[in-house]
Amino acid sequence: MKKSSALLFIVSLLSAPSVWAYGTGQSTYPLMEKQHMVSTEITGITSTGGGVGMQGRYTRKMNKRLVLDGGFGLSSGDRANRIFAGADLELFPDYMNQPRVSIKTSLENAKEFKFRRNILTVAPTVSKGFNFWGEEAYPFASLPFGVQLINETKQYETVANVNLGILGNLPFDGYRKFTASAEVTVDIKDSYTGVFLGLSYPLN
């Protein structure tokens, strides 16, 4: 029943009319199997057509290797709203000196600069847990690249950017259940540059 609910949630996201996922999200954070969390994120796009906004995200670890996420957001500028879904598949775990390596795929549909675009991206991702002043944190890097189809003109374009970020529990008594995130995205080709700050809370 829980699997069916999660799949229905993802399908409903993919069928929505406007999708654009900002950032890598919490998919690289070491969740327990079947654990899920909700996140609130502040988004700041600094490139052309950008603006400041808010984004909500739901993340669930389906099994030892697969994490699903999806959400929605609103912002000022030419990227006014979005809804998105993605899947992160772990290839190698974070173990001893070995970093976690995964592939994250995302399906997106966005209306930007008066044109609607369907975008499929794949992001090789590397993350590793480190101890910072007695607290565990998880820096990560990803390289999303993909293809977008501009519906009105029927033209294809390639897109790419670089994401750098870090995830970790808040180091304050009474708030350690919360996970904070910070991420920077840099445009490489026909994408966007921005900064994202998030706060997540586990639902189980």
JSON list of C-alpha atoms in Angstrom, two decimals:
[
{"chain": "A", "resi": 1, "resn": "MET", "atom": "CA", "xyz": [0.00, 0.00, 0.00]},
{"chain": "A", "resi": 2, "resn": "LYS", "atom": "CA", "xyz": [2.82, 2.37, 0.89]},
{"chain": "A", "resi": 3, "resn": "LYS", "atom": "CA", "xyz": [4.63, 1.59, -2.38]},
{"chain": "A", "resi": 4, "resn": "SER", "atom": "CA", "xyz": [1.43, 2.23, -4.34]},
{"chain": "A", "resi": 5, "resn": "SER", "atom": "CA", "xyz": [0.95, 5.57, -2.59]},
{"chain": "A", "resi": 6, "resn": "ALA", "atom": "CA", "xyz": [4.52, 6.62, -3.36]},
{"chain": "A", "resi": 7, "resn": "LEU", "atom": "CA", "xyz": [4.18, 5.64, -7.02]},
{"chain": "A", "resi": 8, "resn": "LEU", "atom": "CA", "xyz": [0.87, 7.48, -7.30]},
{"chain": "A", "resi": 9, "resn": "PHE", "atom": "CA", "xyz": [2.52, 10.55, -5.79]},
{"chain": "A", "resi": 10, "resn": "ILE", "atom": "CA", "xyz": [5.33, 10.49, -8.36]},
{"chain": "A", "resi": 11, "resn": "VAL", "atom": "CA", "xyz": [2.95, 9.90, -11.28]},
{"chain": "A", "resi": 12, "resn": "SER", "atom": "CA", "xyz": [0.80, 12.86, -10.21]},
{"chain": "A", "resi": 13, "resn": "LEU", "atom": "CA", "xyz": [3.90, 15.06, -10.15]},
{"chain": "A", "resi": 14, "resn": "LEU", "atom": "CA", "xyz": [4.98, 13.99, -13.61]},
{"chain": "A", "resi": 15, "resn": "SER", "atom": "CA", "xyz": [1.55, 14.72, -15.08]},
{"chain": "A", "resi": 16, "resn": "ALA", "atom": "CA", "xyz": [1.46, 18.28, -13.72]},
{"chain": "A", "resi": 17, "resn": "PRO", "atom": "CA", "xyz": [1.69, 21.17, -16.19]},
{"chain": "A", "resi": 18, "resn": "SER", "atom": "CA", "xyz": [4.85, 22.99, -15.05]},
{"chain": "A", "resi": 19, "resn": "VAL", "atom": "CA", "xyz": [8.02, 21.30, -13.79]},
{"chain": "A", "resi": 20, "resn": "TRP", "atom": "CA", "xyz": [11.43, 22.64, -12.88]},
{"chain": "A", "resi": 21, "resn": "ALA", "atom": "CA", "xyz": [13.53, 21.07, -10.14]},
{"chain": "A", "resi": 22, "resn": "TYR", "atom": "CA", "xyz": [15.90, 23.46, -8.38]},
{"chain": "A", "resi": 23, "resn": "GLY", "atom": "CA", "xyz": [18.93, 21.77, -6.87]},
{"chain": "A", "resi": 24, "resn": "THR", "atom": "CA", "xyz": [19.91, 18.21, -6.04]},
{"chain": "A", "resi": 25, "resn": "GLY", "atom": "CA", "xyz": [17.80, 18.10, -2.87]},
{"chain": "A", "resi": 26, "resn": "GLN", "atom": "CA", "xyz": [18.16, 15.56, -0.06]},
{"chain": "A", "resi": 27, "resn": "SER", "atom": "CA", "xyz": [18.59, 12.40, -2.15]},
{"chain": "A", "resi": 28, "resn": "THR", "atom": "CA", "xyz": [22.29, 12.07, -1.19]},
{"chain": "A", "resi": 29, "resn": "TYR", "atom": "CA", "xyz": [21.54, 12.21, 2.57]},
{"chain": "A", "resi": 30, "resn": "PRO", "atom": "CA", "xyz": [21.87, 8.78, 4.33]},
{"chain": "A", "resi": 31, "resn": "LEU", "atom": "CA", "xyz": [18.23, 7.92, 5.06]},
{"chain": "A", "resi": 32, "resn": "MET", "atom": "CA", "xyz": [17.11, 4.62, 6.55]},
{"chain": "A", "resi": 33, "resn": "GLU", "atom": "CA", "xyz": [15.15, 2.29, 4.26]},
{"chain": "A", "resi": 34, "resn": "LYS", "atom": "CA", "xyz": [11.46, 3.39, 4.02]},
{"chain": "A", "resi": 35, "resn": "GLN", "atom": "CA", "xyz": [12.28, 6.67, 5.80]},
{"chain": "A", "resi": 36, "resn": "HIS", "atom": "CA", "xyz": [10.83, 9.85, 4.32]},
{"chain": "A", "resi": 37, "resn": "MET", "atom": "CA", "xyz": [11.09, 13.58, 4.94]},
{"chain": "A", "resi": 38, "resn": "VAL", "atom": "CA", "xyz": [9.58, 16.89, 3.90]},
{"chain": "A", "resi": 39, "resn": "SER", "atom": "CA", "xyz": [11.66, 19.96, 3.09]},
{"chain": "A", "resi": 40, "resn": "THR", "atom": "CA", "xyz": [11.20, 23.69, 2.72]},
{"chain": "A", "resi": 41, "resn": "GLU", "atom": "CA", "xyz": [13.76, 25.46, 0.56]},
{"chain": "A", "resi": 42, "resn": "ILE", "atom": "CA", "xyz": [14.57, 29.07, -0.24]},
{"chain": "A", "resi": 43, "resn": "THR", "atom": "CA", "xyz": [15.54, 29.41, -3.91]},
{"chain": "A", "resi": 44, "resn": "GLY", "atom": "CA", "xyz": [17.56, 32.25, -5.39]},
{"chain": "A", "resi": 45, "resn": "ILE", "atom": "CA", "xyz": [18.23, 32.27, -9.14]},
{"chain": "A", "resi": 46, "resn": "THR", "atom": "CA", "xyz": [20.91, 34.83, -10.02]},
{"chain": "A", "resi": 47, "resn": "SER", "atom": "CA", "xyz": [21.10, 34.28, -13.79]},
{"chain": "A", "resi": 48, "resn": "THR", "atom": "CA", "xyz": [18.86, 35.78, -16.49]},
{"chain": "A", "resi": 49, "resn": "GLY", "atom": "CA", "xyz": [15.15, 35.59, -15.65]},
{"chain": "A", "resi": 50, "resn": "GLY", "atom": "CA", "xyz": [15.88, 34.74, -12.03]},
{"chain": "A", "resi": 51, "resn": "GLY", "atom": "CA", "xyz": [14.28, 35.68, -8.75]},
{"chain": "A", "resi": 52, "resn": "VAL", "atom": "CA", "xyz": [13.73, 34.59, -5.15]},
{"chain": "A", "resi": 53, "resn": "GLY", "atom": "CA", "xyz": [11.18, 31.98, -4.13]},
{"chain": "A", "resi": 54, "resn": "MET", "atom": "CA", "xyz": [10.19, 29.01, -1.99]},
{"chain": "A", "resi": 55, "resn": "GLN", "atom": "CA", "xyz": [10.16, 25.32, -2.81]},
{"chain": "A", "resi": 56, "resn": "GLY", "atom": "CA", "xyz": [8.66, 22.28, -1.07]},
{"chain": "A", "resi": 57, "resn": "ARG", "atom": "CA", "xyz": [10.08, 18.79, -1.52]},
{"chain": "A", "resi": 58, "resn": "TYR", "atom": "CA", "xyz": [9.13, 15.25, -0.43]},
{"chain": "A", "resi": 59, "resn": "THR", "atom": "CA", "xyz": [11.91, 12.62, -0.27]},
{"chain": "A", "resi": 60, "resn": "ARG", "atom": "CA", "xyz": [11.49, 8.89, 0.40]},
{"chain": "A", "resi": 61, "resn": "LYS", "atom": "CA", "xyz": [14.04, 6.07, 0.46]},
{"chain": "A", "resi": 62, "resn": "MET", "atom": "CA", "xyz": [12.28, 3.13, -1.20]},
{"chain": "A", "resi": 63, "resn": "ASN", "atom": "CA", "xyz": [14.98, 0.51, -0.58]},
{"chain": "A", "resi": 64, "resn": "LYS", "atom": "CA", "xyz": [18.73, 0.24, 0.03]},
{"chain": "A", "resi": 65, "resn": "ARG", "atom": "CA", "xyz": [19.62, 1.84, -3.30]},
{"chain": "A", "resi": 66, "resn": "LEU", "atom": "CA", "xyz": [16.65, 3.89, -4.55]},
{"chain": "A", "resi": 67, "resn": "VAL", "atom": "CA", "xyz": [15.49, 7.33, -3.37]},
{"chain": "A", "resi": 68, "resn": "LEU", "atom": "CA", "xyz": [12.48, 9.12, -4.91]},
{"chain": "A", "resi": 69, "resn": "ASP", "atom": "CA", "xyz": [11.69, 12.81, -4.53]},
{"chain": "A", "resi": 70, "resn": "GLY", "atom": "CA", "xyz": [9.27, 15.38, -5.88]},
{"chain": "A", "resi": 71, "resn": "GLY", "atom": "CA", "xyz": [7.86, 18.79, -5.07]},
{"chain": "A", "resi": 72, "resn": "PHE", "atom": "CA", "xyz": [6.70, 22.19, -6.18]},
{"chain": "A", "resi": 73, "resn": "GLY", "atom": "CA", "xyz": [7.80, 25.80, -5.92]},
{"chain": "A", "resi": 74, "resn": "LEU", "atom": "CA", "xyz": [6.91, 29.43, -6.57]},
{"chain": "A", "resi": 75, "resn": "SER", "atom": "CA", "xyz": [9.28, 32.30, -7.28]},
{"chain": "A", "resi": 76, "resn": "SER", "atom": "CA", "xyz": [9.57, 35.74, -8.80]},
{"chain": "A", "resi": 77, "resn": "GLY", "atom": "CA", "xyz": [11.10, 36.30, -12.23]},
{"chain": "A", "resi": 78, "resn": "ASP", "atom": "CA", "xyz": [10.54, 34.40, -15.47]},
{"chain": "A", "resi": 79, "resn": "ARG", "atom": "CA", "xyz": [10.70, 31.00, -13.69]},
{"chain": "A", "resi": 80, "resn": "ALA", "atom": "CA", "xyz": [7.50, 31.58, -11.77]},
{"chain": "A", "resi": 81, "resn": "ASN", "atom": "CA", "xyz": [6.41, 28.07, -10.73]},
{"chain": "A", "resi": 82, "resn": "ARG", "atom": "CA", "xyz": [7.51, 24.45, -10.95]},
{"chain": "A", "resi": 83, "resn": "ILE", "atom": "CA", "xyz": [6.64, 20.90, -10.01]},
{"chain": "A", "resi": 84, "resn": "PHE", "atom": "CA", "xyz": [9.07, 18.03, -10.40]},
{"chain": "A", "resi": 85, "resn": "ALA", "atom": "CA", "xyz": [9.98, 14.41, -9.68]},
{"chain": "A", "resi": 86, "resn": "GLY", "atom": "CA", "xyz": [13.22, 12.45, -9.67]},
{"chain": "A", "resi": 87, "resn": "ALA", "atom": "CA", "xyz": [14.91, 9.19, -8.74]},
{"chain": "A", "resi": 88, "resn": "ASP", "atom": "CA", "xyz": [18.38, 8.64, -7.26]},
{"chain": "A", "resi": 89, "resn": "LEU", "atom": "CA", "xyz": [19.96, 5.19, -7.75]},
{"chain": "A", "resi": 90, "resn": "GLU", "atom": "CA", "xyz": [22.99, 4.37, -5.59]},
{"chain": "A", "resi": 91, "resn": "LEU", "atom": "CA", "xyz": [25.83, 2.64, -7.45]},
{"chain": "A", "resi": 92, "resn": "PHE", "atom": "CA", "xyz": [28.38, 2.53, -4.62]},
{"chain": "A", "resi": 93, "resn": "PRO", "atom": "CA", "xyz": [27.74, 3.23, -0.90]},
{"chain": "A", "resi": 94, "resn": "ASP", "atom": "CA", "xyz": [29.63, 5.64, 1.35]},
{"chain": "A", "resi": 95, "resn": "TYR", "atom": "CA", "xyz": [31.98, 3.16, 3.02]},
{"chain": "A", "resi": 96, "resn": "MET", "atom": "CA", "xyz": [35.43, 3.63, 4.61]},
{"chain": "A", "resi": 97, "resn": "ASN", "atom": "CA", "xyz": [37.41, 5.80, 2.15]},
{"chain": "A", "resi": 98, "resn": "GLN", "atom": "CA", "xyz": [34.94, 5.21, -0.68]},
{"chain": "A", "resi": 99, "resn": "PRO", "atom": "CA", "xyz": [32.45, 8.02, -1.44]},
{"chain": "A", "resi": 100, "resn": "ARG", "atom": "CA", "xyz": [28.82, 7.39, -2.26]},
{"chain": "A", "resi": 101, "resn": "VAL", "atom": "CA", "xyz": [28.26, 7.40, -6.03]},
{"chain": "A", "resi": 102, "resn": "SER", "atom": "CA", "xyz": [24.80, 7.58, -7.58]},
{"chain": "A", "resi": 103, "resn": "ILE", "atom": "CA", "xyz": [22.88, 8.56, -10.70]},
{"chain": "A", "resi": 104, "resn": "LYS", "atom": "CA", "xyz": [19.94, 10.93, -10.30]},
{"chain": "A", "resi": 105, "resn": "THR", "atom": "CA", "xyz": [17.40, 11.27, -13.11]},
{"chain": "A", "resi": 106, "resn": "SER", "atom": "CA", "xyz": [14.74, 13.99, -13.29]},
{"chain": "A", "resi": 107, "resn": "LEU", "atom": "CA", "xyz": [11.77, 14.58, -15.57]},
{"chain": "A", "resi": 108, "resn": "GLU", "atom": "CA", "xyz": [10.81, 18.23, -15.92]},
{"chain": "A", "resi": 109, "resn": "ASN", "atom": "CA", "xyz": [8.38, 20.46, -17.79]},
{"chain": "A", "resi": 110, "resn": "ALA", "atom": "CA", "xyz": [8.93, 24.21, -17.47]},
{"chain": "A", "resi": 111, "resn": "LYS", "atom": "CA", "xyz": [7.56, 27.41, -18.89]},
{"chain": "A", "resi": 112, "resn": "GLU", "atom": "CA", "xyz": [10.47, 29.81, -19.30]},
{"chain": "A", "resi": 113, "resn": "PHE", "atom": "CA", "xyz": [10.60, 33.05, -21.23]},
{"chain": "A", "resi": 114, "resn": "LYS", "atom": "CA", "xyz": [7.15, 32.39, -22.76]},
{"chain": "A", "resi": 115, "resn": "PHE", "atom": "CA", "xyz": [8.09, 28.92, -24.03]},
{"chain": "A", "resi": 116, "resn": "ARG", "atom": "CA", "xyz": [7.19, 25.56, -22.50]},
{"chain": "A", "resi": 117, "resn": "ARG", "atom": "CA", "xyz": [9.99, 22.98, -22.33]},
{"chain": "A", "resi": 118, "resn": "ASN", "atom": "CA", "xyz": [10.13, 19.26, -21.56]},
{"chain": "A", "resi": 119, "resn": "ILE", "atom": "CA", "xyz": [13.47, 18.39, -19.94]},
{"chain": "A", "resi": 120, "resn": "LEU", "atom": "CA", "xyz": [15.03, 15.04, -19.11]},
{"chain": "A", "resi": 121, "resn": "THR", "atom": "CA", "xyz": [18.26, 15.21, -17.08]},
{"chain": "A", "resi": 122, "resn": "VAL", "atom": "CA", "xyz": [20.75, 12.70, -15.70]},
{"chain": "A", "resi": 123, "resn": "ALA", "atom": "CA", "xyz": [23.12, 13.70, -12.89]},
{"chain": "A", "resi": 124, "resn": "PRO", "atom": "CA", "xyz": [26.14, 11.65, -11.79]},
{"chain": "A", "resi": 125, "resn": "THR", "atom": "CA", "xyz": [26.49, 12.46, -8.08]},
{"chain": "A", "resi": 126, "resn": "VAL", "atom": "CA", "xyz": [29.28, 11.95, -5.53]},
{"chain": "A", "resi": 127, "resn": "SER", "atom": "CA", "xyz": [28.91, 12.49, -1.76]},
{"chain": "A", "resi": 128, "resn": "LYS", "atom": "CA", "xyz": [30.90, 11.64, 1.36]},
{"chain": "A", "resi": 129, "resn": "GLY", "atom": "CA", "xyz": [30.27, 11.92, 5.10]},
{"chain": "A", "resi": 130, "resn": "PHE", "atom": "CA", "xyz": [32.80, 13.91, 7.14]},
{"chain": "A", "resi": 131, "resn": "ASN", "atom": "CA", "xyz": [33.11, 14.93, 10.78]},
{"chain": "A", "resi": 132, "resn": "PHE", "atom": "CA", "xyz": [33.11, 18.70, 11.31]},
{"chain": "A", "resi": 133, "resn": "TRP", "atom": "CA", "xyz": [33.80, 19.74, 14.92]},
{"chain": "A", "resi": 134, "resn": "GLY", "atom": "CA", "xyz": [32.11, 16.62, 16.23]},
{"chain": "A", "resi": 135, "resn": "GLU", "atom": "CA", "xyz": [29.12, 16.82, 13.86]},
{"chain": "A", "resi": 136, "resn": "GLU", "atom": "CA", "xyz": [28.52, 14.64, 10.78]},
{"chain": "A", "resi": 137, "resn": "ALA", "atom": "CA", "xyz": [27.91, 16.43, 7.47]},
{"chain": "A", "resi": 138, "resn": "TYR", "atom": "CA", "xyz": [27.68, 15.27, 3.86]},
{"chain": "A", "resi": 139, "resn": "PRO", "atom": "CA", "xyz": [29.21, 17.41, 1.09]},
{"chain": "A", "resi": 140, "resn": "PHE", "atom": "CA", "xyz": [28.17, 16.45, -2.44]},
{"chain": "A", "resi": 141, "resn": "ALA", "atom": "CA", "xyz": [28.78, 17.35, -6.07]},
{"chain": "A", "resi": 142, "resn": "SER", "atom": "CA", "xyz": [26.70, 16.54, -9.14]},
{"chain": "A", "resi": 143, "resn": "LEU", "atom": "CA", "xyz": [26.82, 17.22, -12.86]},
{"chain": "A", "resi": 144, "resn": "PRO", "atom": "CA", "xyz": [23.26, 17.37, -14.26]},
{"chain": "A", "resi": 145, "resn": "PHE", "atom": "CA", "xyz": [23.06, 17.24, -18.05]},
{"chain": "A", "resi": 146, "resn": "GLY", "atom": "CA", "xyz": [20.21, 16.48, -20.39]},
{"chain": "A", "resi": 147, "resn": "VAL", "atom": "CA", "xyz": [18.00, 17.38, -23.31]},
{"chain": "A", "resi": 148, "resn": "GLN", "atom": "CA", "xyz": [15.11, 19.82, -23.48]},
{"chain": "A", "resi": 149, "resn": "LEU", "atom": "CA", "xyz": [12.40, 20.08, -26.12]},
{"chain": "A", "resi": 150, "resn": "ILE", "atom": "CA", "xyz": [10.84, 23.50, -26.67]},
{"chain": "A", "resi": 151, "resn": "ASN", "atom": "CA", "xyz": [7.23, 22.60, -27.42]},
{"chain": "A", "resi": 152, "resn": "GLU", "atom": "CA", "xyz": [6.27, 25.62, -29.54]},
{"chain": "A", "resi": 153, "resn": "THR", "atom": "CA", "xyz": [9.28, 25.47, -31.87]},
{"chain": "A", "resi": 154, "resn": "LYS", "atom": "CA", "xyz": [9.87, 21.69, -31.70]},
{"chain": "A", "resi": 155, "resn": "GLN", "atom": "CA", "xyz": [13.59, 22.38, -31.24]},
{"chain": "A", "resi": 156, "resn": "TYR", "atom": "CA", "xyz": [15.95, 20.34, -29.06]},
{"chain": "A", "resi": 157, "resn": "GLU", "atom": "CA", "xyz": [18.68, 21.84, -26.87]},
{"chain": "A", "resi": 158, "resn": "THR", "atom": "CA", "xyz": [21.18, 20.34, -24.48]},
{"chain": "A", "resi": 159, "resn": "VAL", "atom": "CA", "xyz": [21.41, 21.64, -20.89]},
{"chain": "A", "resi": 160, "resn": "ALA", "atom": "CA", "xyz": [24.10, 21.24, -18.24]},
{"chain": "A", "resi": 161, "resn": "ASN", "atom": "CA", "xyz": [25.20, 22.68, -14.91]},
{"chain": "A", "resi": 162, "resn": "VAL", "atom": "CA", "xyz": [27.36, 21.89, -11.86]},
{"chain": "A", "resi": 163, "resn": "ASN", "atom": "CA", "xyz": [25.92, 21.52, -8.33]},
{"chain": "A", "resi": 164, "resn": "LEU", "atom": "CA", "xyz": [27.94, 21.75, -5.10]},
{"chain": "A", "resi": 165, "resn": "GLY", "atom": "CA", "xyz": [26.31, 21.43, -1.69]},
{"chain": "A", "resi": 166, "resn": "ILE", "atom": "CA", "xyz": [26.31, 20.08, 1.85]},
{"chain": "A", "resi": 167, "resn": "LEU", "atom": "CA", "xyz": [23.73, 18.36, 4.10]},
{"chain": "A", "resi": 168, "resn": "GLY", "atom": "CA", "xyz": [23.73, 17.77, 7.86]},
{"chain": "A", "resi": 169, "resn": "ASN", "atom": "CA", "xyz": [21.63, 17.73, 11.03]},
{"chain": "A", "resi": 170, "resn": "LEU", "atom": "CA", "xyz": [21.27, 20.98, 12.96]},
{"chain": "A", "resi": 171, "resn": "PRO", "atom": "CA", "xyz": [23.81, 20.91, 15.85]},
{"chain": "A", "resi": 172, "resn": "PHE", "atom": "CA", "xyz": [21.39, 22.34, 18.43]},
{"chain": "A", "resi": 173, "resn": "ASP", "atom": "CA", "xyz": [19.68, 20.51, 21.28]},
{"chain": "A", "resi": 174, "resn": "GLY", "atom": "CA", "xyz": [16.00, 19.99, 20.53]},
{"chain": "A", "resi": 175, "resn": "TYR", "atom": "CA", "xyz": [16.52, 20.55, 16.79]},
{"chain": "A", "resi": 176, "resn": "ARG", "atom": "CA", "xyz": [18.79, 17.65, 15.82]},
{"chain": "A", "resi": 177, "resn": "LYS", "atom": "CA", "xyz": [15.97, 15.94, 13.91]},
{"chain": "A", "resi": 178, "resn": "PHE", "atom": "CA", "xyz": [16.09, 18.76, 11.38]},
{"chain": "A", "resi": 179, "resn": "THR", "atom": "CA", "xyz": [18.43, 18.45, 8.39]},
{"chain": "A", "resi": 180, "resn": "ALA", "atom": "CA", "xyz": [19.83, 21.65, 6.87]},
{"chain": "A", "resi": 181, "resn": "SER", "atom": "CA", "xyz": [21.09, 21.96, 3.31]},
{"chain": "A", "resi": 182, "resn": "ALA", "atom": "CA", "xyz": [23.00, 24.54, 1.28]},
{"chain": "A", "resi": 183, "resn": "GLU", "atom": "CA", "xyz": [23.65, 24.27, -2.44]},
{"chain": "A", "resi": 184, "resn": "VAL", "atom": "CA", "xyz": [25.14, 26.33, -5.27]},
{"chain": "A", "resi": 185, "resn": "THR", "atom": "CA", "xyz": [24.30, 25.64, -8.92]},
{"chain": "A", "resi": 186, "resn": "VAL", "atom": "CA", "xyz": [26.42, 27.04, -11.77]},
{"chain": "A", "resi": 187, "resn": "ASP", "atom": "CA", "xyz": [25.19, 27.21, -15.36]},
{"chain": "A", "resi": 188, "resn": "ILE", "atom": "CA", "xyz": [27.32, 25.44, -17.98]},
{"chain": "A", "resi": 189, "resn": "LYS", "atom": "CA", "xyz": [24.92, 25.40, -20.95]},
{"chain": "A", "resi": 190, "resn": "ASP", "atom": "CA", "xyz": [21.37, 26.77, -21.32]},
{"chain": "A", "resi": 191, "resn": "SER", "atom": "CA", "xyz": [20.59, 26.25, -17.62]},
{"chain": "A", "resi": 192, "resn": "TYR", "atom": "CA", "xyz": [20.66, 28.59, -14.59]},
{"chain": "A", "resi": 193, "resn": "THR", "atom": "CA", "xyz": [22.88, 29.77, -11.73]},
{"chain": "A", "resi": 194, "resn": "GLY", "atom": "CA", "xyz": [21.49, 29.94, -8.21]},
{"chain": "A", "resi": 195, "resn": "VAL", "atom": "CA", "xyz": [21.77, 29.41, -4.45]},
{"chain": "A", "resi": 196, "resn": "PHE", "atom": "CA", "xyz": [19.42, 27.19, -2.41]},
{"chain": "A", "resi": 197, "resn": "LEU", "atom": "CA", "xyz": [18.97, 26.83, 1.36]},
{"chain": "A", "resi": 198, "resn": "GLY", "atom": "CA", "xyz": [16.76, 24.12, 2.84]},
{"chain": "A", "resi": 199, "resn": "LEU", "atom": "CA", "xyz": [15.43, 22.65, 6.08]},
{"chain": "A", "resi": 200, "resn": "SER", "atom": "CA", "xyz": [14.05, 19.09, 6.28]},
{"chain": "A", "resi": 201, "resn": "TYR", "atom": "CA", "xyz": [12.07, 17.17, 8.90]},
{"chain": "A", "resi": 202, "resn": "PRO", "atom": "CA", "xyz": [11.65, 13.36, 9.04]},
{"chain": "A", "resi": 203, "resn": "LEU", "atom": "CA", "xyz": [8.10, 11.98, 8.95]},
{"chain": "A", "resi": 204, "resn": "ASN", "atom": "CA", "xyz": [9.04, 8.69, 10.65]}
]
